[in-house]
């Protein structure tokens, strides 16, 4: 028998073909990652495109399953396991037709495009011209999105009314913004290009004549067709869609936790248990800082003491920059593998800020055209607590998302999907939450106020386990979810309201944080107990970050090999 291709080569071929299929299906994301092969294309949101992609993924999965594991190296075995898991997850996810419900302010097609637009760059003239061709297709993109929403309504898949309202707020804010600052018309162009002026004029024209009208027509459909039939605030969760909604939620829990055996009831109980554990930590730190160990008094002080809140936006940016600087100086003592790319910091664009979380992060482009950027929300700064800033910075930037995601992009010996994948929420967000407490070990919190911010962040993520499952599996109302978080996390009401609406919009995503954090902590304890005096925290961190973004079952394999 003649072997046509060895296992390693075949694995890499399958991995490359899979990632090419993902980027071809999401050309805007490809551009964001620095892959400019598809700059002249735009996403095809049709049901037919979904079916073509599903067929391609099923064929690739058959190839992955046919690989002989015993012929692969340990590194290739991890890649095979991840590729198979990711393909199965992608197939299961696409099968429930998520495009029919992507009208929300977090995962909605409009929200994704508006968030990505300020990040897009055209390094060469050919990329610049190609992007103009993409923008000419915005009517088709948003028109197909509308077709999918209508198909969803026909199937009884009504959106939550609050998420449509927030989407309308985003769209109205964008459409009322000045044309000269439009993010589609102000993308970064080639350096020193003598054709830039003419290109800018064409870009402005296309934005004015095609992009904005497409968003306006899309906005009108949300207002006239989706908003009137949206699920009310008393019934915002997926469970109110009956068996279809229950099935969707179970699929999303599996997708975001990367675990097949963790159900909504167990996640709900886990959140309640974690909140109970945090009370003792609050009492200890609160007694030192405020002279009281009473949880209610500590929460009231954090929420109502004006001295603990910012006076203006510049104070927020100053504290965020300082936290980033401190973490950058210390990371070499805790990590052997460090990112080559630095981390930028910038404000959340104003047209997104009112409906956006406190911060978020975009990883660097693979081609080096754009650095990793930590975005800080400066909307209504007087409502933002000083105690939260440090923990959020460590989560979003260093040693959190920037360290993990940037290191992943720089693992040149691994297939692209391992370096750039959008999957494995529990690992990516679990790592970032893990580093909020790691920052305390690193000596990054200046005082107990910062530590209370760390505890507040942990409470917040523990609440998510309870609230997300409460909304989508147990039929909670929006107000019950808000009330629960007010009682159990010292976060301001405005921020809690935005967060609850995020959970309504992105079922299952929010549970990945705490599930992932607890698994990383569990694996660290296990490795420390097994290795004893040979345990090295730098080696542990390098191993955890050395395979890209992994599923939690693969993380266990990686740590067991230490």
XYZ file of C-alpha atoms in Angstrom:
562
model
C 0.000 0.000 0.000
C 1.359 3.415 -0.936
C 0.718 6.178 1.583
C -0.084 9.357 -0.310
C 0.335 11.745 2.586
C 1.687 11.343 6.116
C -0.513 12.185 9.107
C 1.214 15.454 9.981
C 0.956 16.838 6.460
C -2.659 15.760 6.108
C -3.535 17.325 9.468
C -2.024 20.646 8.443
C -3.860 20.512 5.124
C -7.187 19.929 6.865
C -6.458 22.670 9.394
C -5.561 25.173 6.678
C -8.607 24.293 4.612
C -10.839 24.686 7.648
C -9.464 28.100 8.532
C -9.661 29.253 4.920
C -13.333 28.267 4.921
C -13.939 30.300 8.090
C -12.228 33.395 6.690
C -13.930 33.081 3.310
C -17.236 32.997 5.166
C -16.258 35.980 7.333
C -14.169 38.227 5.044
C -14.506 41.286 7.312
C -12.996 39.295 10.166
C -10.262 38.102 7.823
C -9.351 41.708 7.061
C -9.354 42.479 10.773
C -6.905 39.620 11.325
C -4.608 40.990 8.611
C -5.556 38.472 5.906
C -6.398 40.623 2.881
C -7.241 37.897 0.353
C -10.961 38.596 0.681
C -10.974 42.392 1.019
C -13.278 42.806 -1.992
C -15.906 40.442 -0.545
C -18.548 40.771 2.128
C -20.280 38.175 4.298
C -22.957 36.080 2.594
C -25.672 35.684 5.219
C -27.993 33.570 3.094
C -29.288 30.170 4.169
C -27.733 28.715 1.011
C -24.291 29.946 2.053
C -24.798 28.301 5.444
C -25.593 24.967 3.792
C -22.512 25.161 1.570
C -20.317 25.854 4.583
C -21.871 23.047 6.605
C -21.237 20.568 3.797
C -17.613 21.642 3.600
C -17.128 21.341 7.351
C -18.709 17.879 7.490
C -16.305 16.677 4.815
C -13.329 18.113 6.696
C -14.496 16.502 9.939
C -14.562 13.109 8.238
C -10.950 13.688 7.243
C -9.930 14.648 10.775
C -11.652 11.613 12.287
C -9.865 9.346 9.772
C -6.389 10.430 10.943
C -4.466 7.775 12.887
C -3.780 9.303 16.308
C -0.886 6.929 17.071
C 1.059 8.276 14.089
C 0.934 11.879 15.315
C 3.309 13.775 17.601
C 1.977 15.095 20.945
C 1.684 18.582 19.445
C -0.212 17.231 16.440
C -2.517 15.238 18.702
C -3.531 18.450 20.435
C -4.101 20.090 17.059
C -6.201 17.149 15.870
C -8.278 17.176 19.041
C -8.849 20.929 18.795
C -9.671 20.811 15.100
C -12.186 18.016 15.539
C -13.800 19.750 18.518
C -13.963 23.066 16.722
C -15.481 21.557 13.596
C -18.121 19.685 15.597
C -18.920 22.829 17.549
C -19.095 24.982 14.430
C -21.413 22.503 12.727
C -23.700 22.210 15.746
C -23.813 25.993 16.074
C -24.505 26.771 12.417
C -27.217 24.097 12.279
C -29.545 26.054 14.543
C -29.494 28.991 12.077
C -28.119 31.740 14.365
C -28.355 34.314 11.555
C -32.122 34.323 12.080
C -31.650 35.915 15.505
C -28.569 38.108 14.974
C -30.373 41.442 15.379
C -29.102 42.220 18.876
C -26.671 44.923 19.979
C -23.827 42.531 20.847
C -23.689 39.733 18.231
C -25.896 41.409 15.635
C -24.440 41.838 12.155
C -24.682 45.642 12.424
C -22.942 45.677 15.809
C -20.087 43.532 14.520
C -19.536 45.710 11.474
C -19.681 48.944 13.465
C -17.208 47.605 16.047
C -14.795 46.347 13.402
C -14.909 49.416 11.175
C -12.509 51.581 13.248
C -9.999 48.693 13.235
C -9.875 48.123 9.486
C -6.717 49.152 7.620
C -5.637 48.967 3.977
C -1.847 48.486 3.908
C -1.551 48.549 0.105
C -3.400 50.437 -2.692
C -4.929 47.187 -3.964
C -6.391 46.560 -0.504
C -7.754 50.086 -0.405
C -9.551 49.657 -3.733
C -10.817 46.219 -2.713
C -12.384 47.606 0.449
C -14.322 50.139 -1.591
C -15.778 47.190 -3.509
C -16.716 45.562 -0.220
C -18.502 48.681 0.980
C -20.506 48.793 -2.242
C -22.033 45.473 -1.124
C -23.412 46.685 2.216
C -26.935 46.807 0.848
C -26.681 43.110 -0.027
C -25.193 42.244 3.379
C -27.848 43.985 5.443
C -30.619 43.015 3.024
C -29.808 39.326 3.490
C -29.656 39.851 7.247
C -33.198 41.188 7.082
C -34.304 38.145 5.057
C -32.927 35.866 7.776
C -34.695 37.868 10.507
C -37.976 37.474 8.631
C -37.386 33.735 8.294
C -36.780 33.604 12.034
C -40.025 35.420 12.750
C -41.871 32.961 10.514
C -40.401 30.152 12.631
C -41.548 31.838 15.858
C -38.074 33.140 16.729
C -38.901 36.563 18.079
C -36.043 38.670 19.496
C -35.980 40.134 22.976
C -37.448 43.623 22.727
C -34.729 45.240 24.858
C -31.986 44.024 22.526
C -33.798 45.509 19.528
C -34.128 48.794 21.399
C -30.405 48.828 22.102
C -29.653 47.973 18.470
C -31.812 50.905 17.384
C -29.924 53.140 19.791
C -26.624 52.072 18.209
C -27.921 52.574 14.683
C -29.464 55.957 15.439
C -26.239 57.093 17.072
C -24.209 55.974 14.061
C -26.597 57.491 11.501
C -26.651 60.820 13.333
C -22.855 61.018 13.599
C -20.871 63.371 11.383
C -20.008 62.001 7.939
C -16.439 63.291 8.232
C -15.819 60.976 11.194
C -17.698 57.981 9.805
C -15.583 54.888 10.649
C -16.134 53.418 7.180
C -14.854 56.575 5.500
C -11.859 57.058 7.793
C -10.193 53.639 7.686
C -6.395 53.608 7.660
C -4.881 53.779 4.184
C -1.480 52.994 2.657
C 1.385 55.101 3.938
C 2.685 57.714 1.479
C 0.246 56.748 -1.285
C -0.176 59.458 -3.920
C -3.622 58.115 -4.790
C -5.002 58.527 -1.290
C -6.960 61.749 -1.920
C -8.947 60.259 -4.807
C -9.507 57.045 -2.867
C -10.739 58.974 0.185
C -13.203 60.865 -2.007
C -14.530 57.596 -3.454
C -14.710 56.040 0.009
C -16.688 58.995 1.324
C -19.078 58.776 -1.632
C -19.688 55.040 -1.159
C -20.188 55.528 2.566
C -22.681 58.315 1.908
C -24.522 56.708 -1.012
C -24.419 53.000 -0.081
C -23.296 52.214 3.479
C -25.394 54.709 5.414
C -28.572 54.122 3.377
C -28.128 50.365 3.900
C -27.868 50.846 7.655
C -30.882 53.179 7.551
C -33.033 50.634 5.704
C -31.884 47.900 8.101
C -32.708 50.160 11.046
C -36.216 50.770 9.718
C -36.901 47.021 9.516
C -35.781 46.539 13.106
C -38.096 49.354 14.160
C -41.169 48.422 12.142
C -40.993 44.600 12.013
C -38.904 43.306 14.941
C -39.557 45.760 17.747
C -43.380 45.360 17.776
C -43.149 41.563 18.121
C -40.150 41.463 20.440
C -40.347 39.415 23.627
C -41.231 41.720 26.546
C -38.963 42.359 29.518
C -40.917 39.793 31.538
C -40.033 37.092 28.975
C -36.567 37.950 27.605
C -34.939 34.501 27.744
C -34.703 31.772 25.145
C -36.854 29.421 27.214
C -39.864 31.544 26.282
C -39.452 30.275 22.698
C -40.399 26.791 23.860
C -38.546 23.649 22.811
C -36.691 25.505 20.047
C -35.346 28.049 22.519
C -34.382 25.361 25.029
C -32.459 23.506 22.309
C -30.664 26.674 21.197
C -29.617 27.453 24.768
C -28.188 23.988 25.387
C -26.208 24.283 22.150
C -24.882 27.682 23.214
C -23.864 26.413 26.658
C -21.867 23.620 25.031
C -20.308 26.070 22.598
C -19.234 28.624 25.188
C -18.100 26.246 27.956
C -16.552 23.682 25.525
C -17.999 21.058 27.876
C -20.750 18.650 26.872
C -21.702 17.545 30.389
C -22.388 20.878 32.097
C -26.082 21.734 32.198
C -27.996 24.870 33.159
C -28.993 23.620 36.631
C -25.399 22.748 37.553
C -24.144 26.102 36.257
C -26.836 27.913 38.267
C -25.850 26.136 41.508
C -22.161 26.739 40.819
C -22.786 30.475 40.641
C -24.649 30.504 43.945
C -21.841 28.536 45.617
C -19.163 30.905 44.302
C -21.035 33.949 45.565
C -21.267 32.377 49.012
C -17.484 31.825 49.081
C -16.778 35.458 48.232
C -18.517 36.843 51.334
C -15.595 35.998 53.619
C -13.115 37.754 51.321
C -15.267 40.879 51.224
C -15.456 40.876 55.011
C -11.664 40.712 55.401
C -10.859 43.448 52.893
C -13.846 45.603 53.857
C -12.821 45.565 57.523
C -9.349 46.821 56.621
C -10.517 49.491 54.202
C -13.894 50.676 55.536
C -13.867 49.418 59.099
C -16.819 47.061 58.509
C -17.208 43.435 57.523
C -20.919 43.799 56.720
C -21.489 42.922 53.055
C -24.391 45.336 52.642
C -22.426 48.241 54.092
C -19.418 47.439 51.891
C -21.607 47.320 48.777
C -23.353 50.581 49.724
C -20.034 52.324 50.226
C -18.726 51.124 46.862
C -21.910 52.206 45.097
C -22.640 55.514 46.824
C -19.420 57.104 48.099
C -18.703 59.901 45.587
C -15.014 59.792 46.506
C -14.823 56.342 44.909
C -16.072 57.581 41.519
C -14.433 59.482 38.703
C -14.870 63.175 38.014
C -14.094 62.979 34.311
C -13.043 60.684 31.468
C -9.370 61.619 31.575
C -9.061 60.216 35.101
C -10.321 56.856 33.827
C -7.792 56.833 30.983
C -4.974 57.886 33.311
C -5.687 55.045 35.759
C -6.074 52.529 32.917
C -2.743 53.584 31.403
C -1.049 53.314 34.775
C -2.382 49.799 35.384
C -1.221 48.746 31.918
C 2.231 50.167 32.571
C 2.569 48.371 35.928
C 1.528 45.041 34.435
C 3.885 45.418 31.475
C 6.811 45.981 33.827
C 6.031 42.882 35.930
C 4.944 40.280 33.375
C 8.474 39.002 32.705
C 8.632 37.599 36.238
C 5.590 35.385 35.692
C 5.791 34.425 32.031
C 8.693 33.025 30.041
C 6.972 33.539 26.699
C 6.130 37.204 26.179
C 4.262 38.886 23.306
C 6.311 40.700 20.688
C 3.522 43.194 20.032
C 2.787 45.963 22.529
C -0.727 46.817 23.709
C -2.373 50.106 22.702
C -5.143 51.759 24.683
C -8.006 53.811 23.214
C -11.535 54.991 24.109
C -14.584 53.052 22.914
C -16.053 54.928 19.899
C -18.771 57.273 21.117
C -21.489 55.861 18.868
C -21.061 52.456 20.572
C -20.258 53.555 24.120
C -23.750 53.879 25.625
C -24.571 50.241 24.874
C -21.080 48.756 25.243
C -19.443 47.080 28.279
C -16.853 48.841 30.433
C -14.019 47.673 28.177
C -13.078 45.246 25.438
C -9.992 44.130 23.527
C -9.088 43.573 19.877
C -5.998 41.384 19.206
C -3.336 42.549 16.758
C -3.566 41.848 13.054
C -1.477 38.865 11.996
C 0.290 40.953 9.340
C 1.475 43.530 11.882
C -0.671 46.303 10.381
C -2.563 46.927 13.630
C -1.511 46.469 17.273
C -3.590 44.834 19.966
C -5.880 47.485 21.455
C -7.546 47.746 24.841
C -10.715 49.852 24.525
C -11.907 51.790 27.590
C -15.505 52.988 27.838
C -15.597 56.649 28.877
C -19.369 57.099 28.567
C -20.807 58.911 31.617
C -17.528 58.780 33.572
C -19.032 59.982 36.857
C -20.947 56.719 37.041
C -17.783 54.588 36.868
C -16.051 53.461 40.063
C -12.319 53.970 40.597
C -12.103 50.580 42.280
C -12.975 48.733 39.028
C -10.360 50.137 36.650
C -7.283 48.110 37.610
C -8.982 44.686 37.535
C -10.625 45.510 34.202
C -7.262 46.591 32.739
C -5.561 43.388 33.871
C -8.444 41.352 32.404
C -8.579 43.082 29.024
C -4.895 43.834 28.493
C -1.944 42.465 30.506
C -1.740 39.763 31.793
C -5.196 38.969 30.366
C -6.456 39.107 26.798
C -3.481 40.884 25.251
C -0.988 38.400 26.642
C -3.025 35.317 25.751
C -4.385 36.342 22.359
C -1.225 38.047 21.132
C 0.993 35.149 22.168
C -1.451 32.874 20.339
C -1.084 34.857 17.102
C 2.695 34.609 17.418
C 2.875 30.788 17.748
C 4.134 30.466 14.188
C 4.659 26.677 14.399
C 0.920 26.074 14.897
C -1.865 26.079 12.280
C -3.653 29.376 11.823
C -6.914 28.258 13.414
C -5.114 27.595 16.706
C -3.555 31.041 16.591
C -6.587 33.021 15.460
C -9.688 31.001 16.334
C -12.869 32.731 17.513
C -13.933 29.655 19.489
C -13.208 28.399 23.034
C -14.837 31.227 25.006
C -14.281 29.452 28.326
C -10.515 29.364 27.842
C -10.132 32.868 26.420
C -12.393 34.578 28.947
C -11.493 32.167 31.739
C -7.836 33.082 31.304
C -8.636 36.789 31.473
C -10.667 36.303 34.663
C -7.934 34.089 36.137
C -5.457 36.943 35.643
C -7.552 39.369 37.691
C -6.569 37.360 40.773
C -3.116 36.572 39.403
C -2.561 40.342 39.331
C -2.861 40.346 43.128
C -0.149 37.673 43.351
C 1.947 39.839 41.032
C 1.574 42.811 43.413
C -0.283 44.931 40.850
C -3.082 46.241 43.066
C -1.943 49.378 44.852
C -4.317 49.043 47.775
C -7.402 47.338 49.153
C -9.647 49.473 46.974
C -8.184 47.733 43.918
C -8.631 44.367 45.649
C -12.283 45.144 46.251
C -12.475 45.818 42.518
C -10.997 42.360 41.956
C -13.634 40.825 44.255
C -16.354 42.857 42.548
C -15.233 41.432 39.214
C -15.387 37.913 40.618
C -18.855 38.534 42.064
C -19.992 39.915 38.751
C -18.819 36.815 36.841
C -20.289 34.486 39.469
C -23.604 36.323 39.139
C -23.471 35.618 35.421
C -23.753 31.884 36.063
C -26.951 32.469 37.997
C -28.448 35.233 35.869
C -27.699 33.766 32.430
C -29.266 30.431 33.344
C -32.027 32.220 35.245
C -32.986 34.218 32.154
C -32.635 31.522 29.512
C -33.471 28.293 31.347
C -35.619 29.298 34.327
C -37.768 32.063 32.864
C -36.505 35.012 34.906
C -37.684 38.489 34.001
C -35.181 41.208 33.115
C -35.958 43.003 36.389
C -35.381 39.868 38.473
C -31.963 39.474 36.847
C -31.104 43.113 37.575
C -32.283 42.813 41.182
C -30.214 39.674 41.730
C -27.043 41.370 40.500
C -27.711 44.484 42.580
C -27.951 42.260 45.666
C -24.852 40.218 44.901
C -22.316 42.431 43.088
C -21.168 45.937 44.112
C -21.573 47.338 40.614
C -23.598 50.421 39.724
C -27.189 50.002 38.540
C -26.476 51.514 35.115
C -23.617 49.095 34.470
C -25.630 46.138 35.775
C -28.500 47.034 33.443
C -26.177 47.116 30.434
C -24.699 43.789 31.519
C -28.044 42.044 31.972
C -29.076 43.192 28.512
C -25.821 41.746 27.221
C -26.714 38.345 28.715
C -30.140 38.545 27.119
C -28.450 39.281 23.777
C -25.683 36.648 24.025
C -27.116 33.559 25.745
C -24.470 31.287 27.250
C -21.445 33.473 26.446
C -21.245 35.025 29.897
C -21.018 31.681 31.729
C -17.726 30.860 29.995
C -15.748 33.318 32.141
C -16.220 31.702 35.526
C -16.309 28.139 34.188
C -12.965 28.731 32.476
C -11.386 30.510 35.441
C -12.295 27.707 37.821
C -10.860 25.103 35.430
C -7.543 26.967 35.083
C -7.315 27.347 38.860
C -8.136 23.645 39.253
C -5.436 22.657 36.785
C -2.889 24.869 38.539
C -3.636 23.277 41.909
C -3.441 19.816 40.372
C -0.084 20.515 38.731
C 1.307 22.066 41.913
C 0.265 19.084 44.031
C 1.593 16.579 41.497
C 4.946 18.303 40.877
C 5.606 19.558 44.394
C 8.842 21.538 44.591
C 9.340 21.077 40.851
C 6.267 23.160 40.088
C 7.202 26.401 38.371
C 4.539 29.067 37.797
C 6.320 30.431 34.733
C 6.416 26.984 33.125
C 2.750 26.451 33.996
C 1.698 29.716 32.364
C 3.824 29.046 29.302
C 2.245 25.609 28.905
C -1.282 26.968 29.297
C -0.618 29.661 26.671
C 1.545 27.526 24.396
C -1.137 25.870 22.266
C -3.264 28.864 21.321
C -6.895 29.127 22.390
C -7.853 25.630 23.498
C -10.956 23.855 24.753
C -11.091 22.999 28.454
C -10.703 19.233 27.811
C -7.546 19.951 25.787
C -6.285 22.270 28.529
C -6.412 19.285 30.888
C -4.277 17.285 28.443
C -1.744 20.120 28.158
C -1.315 20.499 31.922
C -1.158 16.744 32.482
C 1.889 16.651 30.178
C 3.896 19.027 32.428
